[in-house]
Every structure is written in C-alpha cells, then in structure tokens.
C-alpha cells in the first residue's frame, strides 16, 4: 500500500492576469488513502488547487523569488501569479515530492510529450528510475486499464482523438504508481464506455495501491462509489470587492448531497443520480420561446444535405455513403465513441474539410447569394453568416485580444456596424455569464469559460446552421442549463443545430434527433434512427515508421547517423573546386545505390538540393569572381572563365554536401536520437528531453496551423489574402506555441521530470561496430575527394 497525506496550510493563489477569482487562505487536510471529490462552479479555482497540489505553482525550483507580504510567505511564479502559504505531502514541501504526486491535467493535448504512444506512458516510470524490465509491463497494464490496449505502442499521438489523448494522459499518470493521484476532469471528453473504463481503471489502481486521490469532476455520478469525502467550493466577497473561493461544505457524500441548506443549482453542481429527487432528473427541457414543431424533426425545409458522402482526412475515408439532411429548427445530435469521426463529419458539413468523396449540398435558402451549392467552395464571409462551427479546442478559435472583441468579430465581418455588434456581443456575454471578463484576454479564462466564449462568438454571426463540437465539456450545471435553453431558443429563429457530443443528458434535454457513428459490427449504444458505419477506431493500424528507406541506415544508431552527416559534408567546405566536388558526389551516389537507394529515390529524398544548387550556380555564374576570357558583360553581370568554373564547382558541391547529409538524417526518430544522446554520450537529460519535447511541438503546431486556418475561415477571416492573413495567424500560432510550451513543461514536471535523482530508460540505445565504420566511411569520402583535388592542383582553400 502506498499513500500520503496532502495538506494545504493557509494556501492561496492569484493569477496575475485575472483578479475576479482567487483561492485564499485554504486550509484543507486529506488523510492518507482518502478519496476526495472537489466540486464547484466552472472557473472557481478547482484546477488551480490541483496544480498547486502537484507543485506547479510558486515552485522554488523554478527561480521563484520570495517576497514578504502581510507576514505570509508568498512566492511569485514564472507567469506572474502569486502563491502564499504552503502545500505539504507527508509533511514535505510538495515541490520536493516529485514522483509521489501524479496529475492528469484538464487539457490532454498538453500532456503528450513524445511522438510515440508508448513512450509517453513510459516517461513517468523512467523519471522515477524504475528498472527497464519493469517499465514496459507497467506501460501495457496502464494502457489496458484505460481501454487503449488495442493501440500499437509505436502509434503517433497525432493520430489519436481527443478522448484517446485523455486516456493516454491518465495512463501516463497511472504508470507512475503515485502516492497521491490528482485528476482534473479526466472523463469530461469521453464517450460513456470510456467513462466507465476510466472510472474502473482508477478504482482498481486506488484499491491496489491505496493511494490518496483528489478528483475534480462536474459529473460525480460515475465516481460516487469510489468517493468517501466531498469538498464543495463556493465564492464570497473578498478584499477590494473581489470574489474569493471558499469551502462551503466538507463531509461524506451522503451528508453533503443531502444537505438541504446547500443550493446546488446556484453552486452549479450536478447532484449524483442516487441523490436526485424527481425535480432534479433531466428530461426533455422546454422553453417559452421555442417553436411548436418537434426539435428532432424541425420544419419541412432542408437546409443542408449530403449525397454519397465519404469523410476522412488526407484522402483516407473512415466512413462512406453518408446520406443525411438537416432542417431548419431541427436539433441533430452526432454521437459515437471517441475517434469514430464525429468532428471530421462536423467539419466536412461546415465547409472546413474537403470530402473524400461525394458532396455536401446547401439548399437555395441557405445558399442565398453565395457561389455554388457546396459550402467548401464558399468565401469565408459567406460561410460565417451561414454555417458556424464551434471547435473542440477553444484556443483554436480565438482571433482577438479581448473577450468583447472576440464576440464582436463575427458580426463585424458579416457587415454589421460597430455599435450594433457591440450591443449584440454584450448581450451574449451577459447570457453566458462572461460580462465581467469583457476586457480580459480570452486565453486567461478557465477551460469552461473558454468554451462558453466560443459558443457566444459563433452565435454572434447569426448563422442558419450552427455546429457545436462538445459544447458542454467542462461546464457546471448552471451554464449547462443556459446552453440548453439557448439552443432551444435558436429554433425560434429557424436555425438548424448540430451538436457533436457524448453528453446523454444533453441529448435528452434537447429532444434531439440522433445520428450515431457506429463501428462495423459494434453494438448500438444510442436509441435513434440514424446510423453511419465507420471503421473500428482501435483497429486503424499504422505501420511502424521506418527511420530510413535503407535497411542499412535503419540499423544504425541515430546519433551516429547525425555525426556521419556532419563528417561527410563539413570537410567539403574547405575547398571550392569542381574536382573534389565531382569525386565526392560520384562516391556518394555509388554508396547510396549500394544501400538500396535508386536514382529517383535519391532525387525525391533530397529535392530541395536539386532546386537550390542550380540557382546558386547561376548566381555565381553571373556575379562571381571574374577572370580569363569574358563570355558576357552587361551592367553588373559579367560571365567569365573564372565565374563559370566557380559556378560549376558551387552547383556540384551543394549536391555533394546536401544529398548525403539529408539522406543520412532523413527519418531519424527524435525520441531514439534523444535516447542516444542521453545513454551513449551522457548529455544532460534536462537538455536532451526538454529539446525533444520541443521538437514534438513542431508537429503539433502544424496541426494548430491547420486548425487556425479552418477556424479563421469559419469566422469570416479567410478572404483577406495570403499575406494579410498570414501575420495575424502567425501571431496566434506564436501565442499557442508559448502556451503549449508552458503546459508541456508543466506536464513533464508533473511526471517527475527534472529531479536530481538518477533516471532509467525504457529503450536501449545500441552502438555497434557498423556505427563506427559508417562514421569512418563518411569521413573518408571528403578526404579522398580533397586529396584528389590537391593532387590535380585544383584545390582552392575556401574558394581562394
């Protein structure tokens, strides 16, 4: 049994950029082995408390200067927020107890540190110096516990759905076998089956290890049998009329949830099913402003339909032959398991993703003056006023510097004047309880607040079709009810609403028509008449990514391949002559042919070199050193014998340097390279794996760029021209990259990275005799080439 106590002693934290909610003077002790549920409204500070408990706020180890204030020890963190008081794990300051505390953050994407699925789960045990033979069994057990046992360990995290990423993050925390397990809404974005898998997995881990657990979750029902204590957070007036988070209830679940003095509706808390009275149960919710016709059918007129549609990404279909239609005033719920393709279908319907086959057709009423019947061909401003899409990741949708400007954007882009746009925006902010954040940067809101802001921003454009991707994720009961009433109210305006969701109670409350994406041969999970067969998620295999087309290069240690690339290319910079370049290039081509590279493969692998070499040679030919006979003289251009020789030498040398260097490093797996640097060359792990995690961000940022492009098209910003739209989008990507880097560092720290103790490695980086021979061979090539040039007399040191 392994558990620890967790103590908050006069602890508080205030974000530098937000002043409305702050945890202050929190005194809370969680006993060893206790399972605590932390409840409260969205944005009240639950996630802040968990991050503090993981040692991620005001950490002395992150160069946090101490300052005195009111006689209380206060620490300022790297983001400018301040924490005060202390948090202890078994009496030890939390930042000194890394590895004893496992944290699953609210955003699963920020916790994928490496490209391969298995490496992410192994990272925590490695940081805790778990012996190598025990790491992979832990990885397998943890993946099986969260329902990912069907996925290959080499699978790229870029190919996982949001729900799968959330399970992966939990598996990474479980693999650490922590004494204290902190869970920040771990099931909020999972399908019902996934929720049960996660709850069962955590239950088994807690039962087998006896670890202490603190859980933040809006929907406590599935967890209630595991919980033995509930702490309810509310707000009170603090200093300077600011709202401050306080504990309003603390006790056993049966005592807290039956306490009639607590107004759970005002507190934004969902009562677990067993404690609900008849008036607490969710049924079809009706509002005064919704029309008489049923929400599952809508009116008779079709707004958007599909014809033999196939959906997927990169030309690979996951579902085919989709024929469906949505009508004005109709609510359609697209449901199915995580990764089934719900978001892919939604983005295809929204004109943001090209169909693999078939077409999406807009009715004449929806099309209006837009060009063509297919939304994918519409201009951005035409799309924004007709079909709005609310993205699953709110930060992909932000395009302005304040909350108010964010909501005003859509109306302004679709032709509304500024006064009317501001009035509409303020009305929506009031409706979504965001008015007090009108002049706050959207990125500083809590997860639930960001979600509400994106819904408000989409509604501001008054679209005829509104597609909401997980609109109730991270919402408390109060805002959940606001979203339900708002969706019903939109029906009166004859808006067709498509909701992509796992939330069964939302579907019930809306009375929605159900379209289920169901794997081939799978069991029907939802009652409804609409069904789209899709390929089975955990059977979408991908081949092991080879590190090279050449079996020989694939067998080499990645660090030695990198060294070989330098060895074959750098000496060639000593001389600029055509003899050495020609000799080197000839030897290299023969060697590559022997390694299995055909001529066409060589060109395809190093095509940038074949573009750059002629251009560089032409520049030297026209403007290089003059000498000998003059071939052409026109203005500044002079072509001579000397410039022609230099041009020939330059072009061949670029090929001789670039081709082998590119092919030698092309395909090297970054994780394998980092393992080699750490194990073979004993470089500092903080430097090596910190750099590796940063390299992974490049692939994530590519996906971010694609999502930002789609988002800006959806919001009417896609028609500004390539150059004009590039810089705002690049700035948004910069903001995202900074935030992702910060969150990534947080996730790595939460997995025990950066400690002073020894660290093990799940993968062995092997060095053999052929690695040394490869580097030696790479060095011999330029040496032979330069020697030939010297013997012939063409050697020219640095082109002199």
CSV table of N, CA, C and O in Angstrom, one decimal, residues 517-583:
chain,number,residue,atom,x,y,z
A,517,UNK,N,-22.4,7.4,-35.1
A,517,UNK,CA,-21.3,6.9,-35.9
A,517,UNK,C,-20.9,5.6,-35.1
A,517,UNK,O,-20.4,5.7,-34.0
A,518,UNK,N,-21.2,4.4,-35.7
A,518,UNK,CA,-21.0,3.2,-35.0
A,518,UNK,C,-20.0,2.3,-35.8
A,518,UNK,O,-20.1,2.1,-37.0
A,519,UNK,N,-19.0,1.8,-35.1
A,519,UNK,CA,-18.0,0.9,-35.8
A,519,UNK,C,-18.7,-0.3,-36.4
A,519,UNK,O,-19.7,-0.8,-35.9
A,520,UNK,N,-18.1,-0.8,-37.5
A,520,UNK,CA,-18.7,-2.0,-38.1
A,520,UNK,C,-18.7,-3.2,-37.1
A,520,UNK,O,-17.8,-3.5,-36.5
A,521,UNK,N,-19.9,-3.7,-37.0
A,521,UNK,CA,-20.1,-4.9,-36.1
A,521,UNK,C,-20.3,-4.5,-34.7
A,521,UNK,O,-20.4,-5.3,-33.8
A,522,UNK,N,-20.2,-3.2,-34.4
A,522,UNK,CA,-20.4,-2.7,-33.0
A,522,UNK,C,-21.8,-2.7,-32.5
A,522,UNK,O,-22.7,-2.9,-33.3
A,523,UNK,N,-22.0,-2.6,-31.2
A,523,UNK,CA,-23.3,-2.7,-30.6
A,523,UNK,C,-23.9,-1.2,-30.6
A,523,UNK,O,-23.2,-0.3,-30.3
A,524,UNK,N,-25.2,-1.1,-31.0
A,524,UNK,CA,-25.8,0.2,-31.0
A,524,UNK,C,-25.9,0.7,-29.5
A,524,UNK,O,-26.5,0.0,-28.7
A,525,UNK,N,-25.3,1.8,-29.3
A,525,UNK,CA,-25.3,2.4,-27.9
A,525,UNK,C,-26.4,3.4,-27.7
A,525,UNK,O,-26.7,3.7,-26.6
A,526,UNK,N,-26.9,4.0,-28.8
A,526,UNK,CA,-27.9,5.1,-28.6
A,526,UNK,C,-29.2,4.7,-29.4
A,526,UNK,O,-29.1,4.1,-30.4
A,527,UNK,N,-30.3,5.1,-28.8
A,527,UNK,CA,-31.6,4.8,-29.4
A,527,UNK,C,-31.8,5.9,-30.5
A,527,UNK,O,-31.9,7.1,-30.1
A,528,UNK,N,-31.9,5.6,-31.7
A,528,UNK,CA,-32.2,6.6,-32.8
A,528,UNK,C,-32.3,5.9,-34.1
A,528,UNK,O,-31.9,4.7,-34.3
A,529,UNK,N,-32.8,6.6,-35.1
A,529,UNK,CA,-33.0,6.0,-36.4
A,529,UNK,C,-31.8,6.3,-37.3
A,529,UNK,O,-31.7,5.7,-38.4
A,530,UNK,N,-30.9,7.2,-37.0
A,530,UNK,CA,-29.8,7.5,-37.9
A,530,UNK,C,-28.5,6.7,-37.5
A,530,UNK,O,-28.2,6.7,-36.3
A,531,UNK,N,-27.9,6.1,-38.5
A,531,UNK,CA,-26.7,5.3,-38.2
A,531,UNK,C,-25.7,5.4,-39.3
A,531,UNK,O,-26.1,5.3,-40.5
A,532,UNK,N,-24.4,5.7,-39.0
A,532,UNK,CA,-23.4,5.8,-40.0
A,532,UNK,C,-22.3,4.8,-39.6
A,532,UNK,O,-21.6,4.9,-38.6
A,533,UNK,N,-22.1,3.7,-40.4
A,533,UNK,CA,-21.0,2.8,-40.1
A,533,UNK,C,-19.6,3.4,-40.3
A,533,UNK,O,-19.4,4.1,-41.3
A,534,UNK,N,-18.7,3.2,-39.4
A,534,UNK,CA,-17.3,3.7,-39.5
A,534,UNK,C,-16.4,2.6,-39.2
A,534,UNK,O,-16.7,1.6,-38.6
A,535,UNK,N,-15.1,2.8,-39.6
A,535,UNK,CA,-14.1,1.8,-39.3
A,535,UNK,C,-13.8,1.7,-37.8
A,535,UNK,O,-14.0,2.8,-37.1
A,536,UNK,N,-13.5,0.6,-37.3
A,536,UNK,CA,-13.3,0.4,-35.9
A,536,UNK,C,-12.0,1.2,-35.4
A,536,UNK,O,-10.9,1.1,-36.0
A,537,UNK,N,-12.2,2.1,-34.4
A,537,UNK,CA,-11.1,3.0,-34.0
A,537,UNK,C,-9.8,2.3,-33.7
A,537,UNK,O,-8.8,2.6,-34.2
A,538,UNK,N,-9.9,1.3,-32.8
A,538,UNK,CA,-8.7,0.7,-32.3
A,538,UNK,C,-8.1,-0.3,-33.3
A,538,UNK,O,-7.1,-1.0,-33.0
A,539,UNK,N,-8.7,-0.5,-34.5
A,539,UNK,CA,-8.2,-1.3,-35.5
A,539,UNK,C,-7.6,-0.6,-36.7
A,539,UNK,O,-7.3,-1.1,-37.7
A,540,UNK,N,-7.6,0.8,-36.5
A,540,UNK,CA,-7.0,1.6,-37.6
A,540,UNK,C,-5.5,1.6,-37.4
A,540,UNK,O,-4.9,2.5,-36.9
A,541,UNK,N,-4.9,0.5,-37.8
A,541,UNK,CA,-3.4,0.3,-37.6
A,541,UNK,C,-2.6,1.2,-38.5
A,541,UNK,O,-3.1,1.6,-39.5
A,542,UNK,N,-1.4,1.5,-38.0
A,542,UNK,CA,-0.5,2.2,-38.9
A,542,UNK,C,0.8,1.4,-38.8
A,542,UNK,O,1.2,0.8,-37.8
A,543,UNK,N,1.5,1.4,-39.9
A,543,UNK,CA,2.8,0.7,-40.0
A,543,UNK,C,3.8,1.3,-39.1
A,543,UNK,O,3.8,2.5,-38.8
A,544,UNK,N,4.8,0.5,-38.6
A,544,UNK,CA,5.9,1.1,-37.8
A,544,UNK,C,6.7,2.0,-38.8
A,544,UNK,O,7.0,1.6,-39.9
A,545,UNK,N,6.9,3.2,-38.3
A,545,UNK,CA,7.6,4.2,-39.1
A,545,UNK,C,9.1,3.8,-39.2
A,545,UNK,O,9.8,3.8,-38.2
A,546,UNK,N,9.5,3.5,-40.4
A,546,UNK,CA,10.9,3.2,-40.6
A,546,UNK,C,11.8,4.5,-40.6
A,546,UNK,O,11.4,5.5,-41.1
A,547,UNK,N,13.0,4.3,-40.0
A,547,UNK,CA,13.8,5.5,-39.9
A,547,UNK,C,14.6,5.8,-41.2
A,547,UNK,O,15.2,6.9,-41.3
A,548,UNK,N,14.5,4.9,-42.2
A,548,UNK,CA,15.1,5.1,-43.5
A,548,UNK,C,14.6,4.1,-44.5
A,548,UNK,O,14.2,3.0,-44.1
A,549,UNK,N,14.7,4.5,-45.7
A,549,UNK,CA,14.3,3.5,-46.8
A,549,UNK,C,15.4,2.4,-46.9
A,549,UNK,O,15.1,1.3,-47.4
A,550,UNK,N,16.6,2.7,-46.4
A,550,UNK,CA,17.7,1.8,-46.5
A,550,UNK,C,17.7,0.9,-45.2
A,550,UNK,O,17.8,1.5,-44.1
A,551,UNK,N,17.7,-0.4,-45.3
A,551,UNK,CA,17.8,-1.3,-44.2
A,551,UNK,C,19.1,-1.0,-43.4
A,551,UNK,O,19.2,-1.1,-42.2
A,552,UNK,N,20.2,-0.7,-44.2
A,552,UNK,CA,21.4,-0.4,-43.5
A,552,UNK,C,21.4,0.8,-42.7
A,552,UNK,O,21.8,0.8,-41.5
A,553,UNK,N,20.9,1.9,-43.2
A,553,UNK,CA,20.8,3.2,-42.4
A,553,UNK,C,19.8,3.0,-41.2
A,553,UNK,O,20.0,3.5,-40.1
A,554,UNK,N,18.7,2.2,-41.4
A,554,UNK,CA,17.8,2.0,-40.3
A,554,UNK,C,18.4,1.3,-39.2
A,554,UNK,O,18.0,1.4,-38.0
A,555,UNK,N,19.4,0.4,-39.5
A,555,UNK,CA,20.1,-0.4,-38.4
A,555,UNK,C,21.1,0.4,-37.6
A,555,UNK,O,21.6,-0.1,-36.6
A,556,UNK,N,21.4,1.7,-38.0
A,556,UNK,CA,22.4,2.4,-37.4
A,556,UNK,C,21.9,3.2,-36.2
A,556,UNK,O,20.7,3.5,-36.1
A,557,UNK,N,22.8,3.5,-35.2
A,557,UNK,CA,22.4,4.4,-34.1
A,557,UNK,C,22.1,5.8,-34.6
A,557,UNK,O,22.9,6.3,-35.4
A,558,UNK,N,21.0,6.4,-34.3
A,558,UNK,CA,20.6,7.7,-34.8
A,558,UNK,C,21.6,8.8,-34.6
A,558,UNK,O,21.8,9.6,-35.5
A,559,UNK,N,22.3,8.8,-33.4
A,559,UNK,CA,23.3,9.8,-33.2
A,559,UNK,C,24.5,9.7,-34.1
A,559,UNK,O,25.0,10.6,-34.6
A,560,UNK,N,24.8,8.4,-34.4
A,560,UNK,CA,26.0,8.2,-35.3
A,560,UNK,C,25.6,8.5,-36.8
A,560,UNK,O,26.5,9.0,-37.5
A,561,UNK,N,24.3,8.4,-37.1
A,561,UNK,CA,23.9,8.8,-38.4
A,561,UNK,C,24.0,10.4,-38.5
A,561,UNK,O,24.4,10.9,-39.6
A,562,UNK,N,23.7,11.0,-37.4
A,562,UNK,CA,23.8,12.5,-37.4
A,562,UNK,C,25.3,12.9,-37.5
A,562,UNK,O,25.6,13.8,-38.3
A,563,UNK,N,26.1,12.2,-36.8
A,563,UNK,CA,27.6,12.6,-36.8
A,563,UNK,C,28.1,12.3,-38.2
A,563,UNK,O,28.9,13.0,-38.8
A,564,UNK,N,27.6,11.2,-38.8
A,564,UNK,CA,28.1,10.8,-40.2
A,564,UNK,C,27.7,11.9,-41.2
A,564,UNK,O,28.5,12.2,-42.1
A,565,UNK,N,26.5,12.5,-41.0
A,565,UNK,CA,26.1,13.5,-41.9
A,565,UNK,C,27.0,14.7,-41.8
A,565,UNK,O,27.4,15.3,-42.9
A,566,UNK,N,27.5,15.1,-40.6
A,566,UNK,CA,28.4,16.2,-40.5
A,566,UNK,C,29.8,15.8,-41.1
A,566,UNK,O,30.5,16.6,-41.7
A,567,UNK,N,30.2,14.5,-40.8
A,567,UNK,CA,31.5,14.1,-41.3
A,567,UNK,C,31.6,14.1,-42.8
A,567,UNK,O,32.7,14.4,-43.4
A,568,UNK,N,30.5,13.7,-43.5
A,568,UNK,CA,30.6,13.6,-45.0
A,568,UNK,C,30.5,15.0,-45.6
A,568,UNK,O,30.9,15.2,-46.8
A,569,UNK,N,29.9,16.0,-44.9
A,569,UNK,CA,29.7,17.3,-45.5
A,569,UNK,C,30.6,18.4,-45.1
A,569,UNK,O,31.0,19.2,-46.0
A,570,UNK,N,30.9,18.5,-43.8
A,570,UNK,CA,31.6,19.7,-43.4
A,570,UNK,C,33.0,19.8,-44.0
A,570,UNK,O,33.4,21.0,-44.4
A,571,UNK,N,33.8,18.8,-44.1
A,571,UNK,CA,35.2,18.9,-44.8
A,571,UNK,C,35.1,19.5,-46.2
A,571,UNK,O,36.1,20.1,-46.7
A,572,UNK,N,34.0,19.3,-46.9
A,572,UNK,CA,33.9,19.7,-48.2
A,572,UNK,C,33.8,21.3,-48.3
A,572,UNK,O,34.0,21.8,-49.4
A,573,UNK,N,33.6,21.9,-47.2
A,573,UNK,CA,33.6,23.4,-47.2
A,573,UNK,C,35.0,24.0,-47.3
A,573,UNK,O,35.2,25.2,-47.5
A,574,UNK,N,36.0,23.1,-47.1
A,574,UNK,CA,37.4,23.7,-47.2
A,574,UNK,C,37.8,24.2,-48.5
A,574,UNK,O,38.6,25.1,-48.7
A,575,UNK,N,37.3,23.5,-49.6
A,575,UNK,CA,37.8,23.9,-50.9
A,575,UNK,C,36.6,24.1,-51.8
A,575,UNK,O,35.6,23.4,-51.8
A,576,UNK,N,36.7,25.1,-52.7
A,576,UNK,CA,35.6,25.3,-53.7
A,576,UNK,C,36.2,25.1,-55.1
A,576,UNK,O,36.7,26.0,-55.8
A,577,UNK,N,36.2,23.8,-55.5
A,577,UNK,CA,36.7,23.4,-56.8
A,577,UNK,C,35.8,22.3,-57.3
A,577,UNK,O,35.2,21.5,-56.5
A,578,UNK,N,35.7,22.1,-58.7
A,578,UNK,CA,34.8,21.2,-59.2
A,578,UNK,C,35.4,19.7,-59.1
A,578,UNK,O,34.6,18.8,-59.1
A,579,UNK,N,36.7,19.6,-59.0
A,579,UNK,CA,37.2,18.2,-58.9
A,579,UNK,C,36.8,17.5,-57.7
A,579,UNK,O,36.3,16.4,-57.7
A,580,UNK,N,37.1,18.1,-56.5
A,580,UNK,CA,36.8,17.4,-55.3
A,580,UNK,C,35.3,17.2,-55.1
A,580,UNK,O,34.8,16.2,-54.6
A,581,UNK,N,34.5,18.2,-55.6
A,581,UNK,CA,33.0,18.1,-55.6
A,581,UNK,C,32.6,16.9,-56.4
A,581,UNK,O,31.7,16.1,-56.0
A,582,UNK,N,33.2,16.8,-57.6
A,582,UNK,CA,32.7,15.7,-58.5
A,582,UNK,C,33.1,14.3,-58.0
A,582,UNK,O,32.3,13.4,-58.1
A,583,UNK,N,34.3,14.2,-57.4
A,583,UNK,CA,34.8,12.9,-56.9
A,583,UNK,C,33.9,12.5,-55.7
A,583,UNK,O,33.4,11.4,-55.6
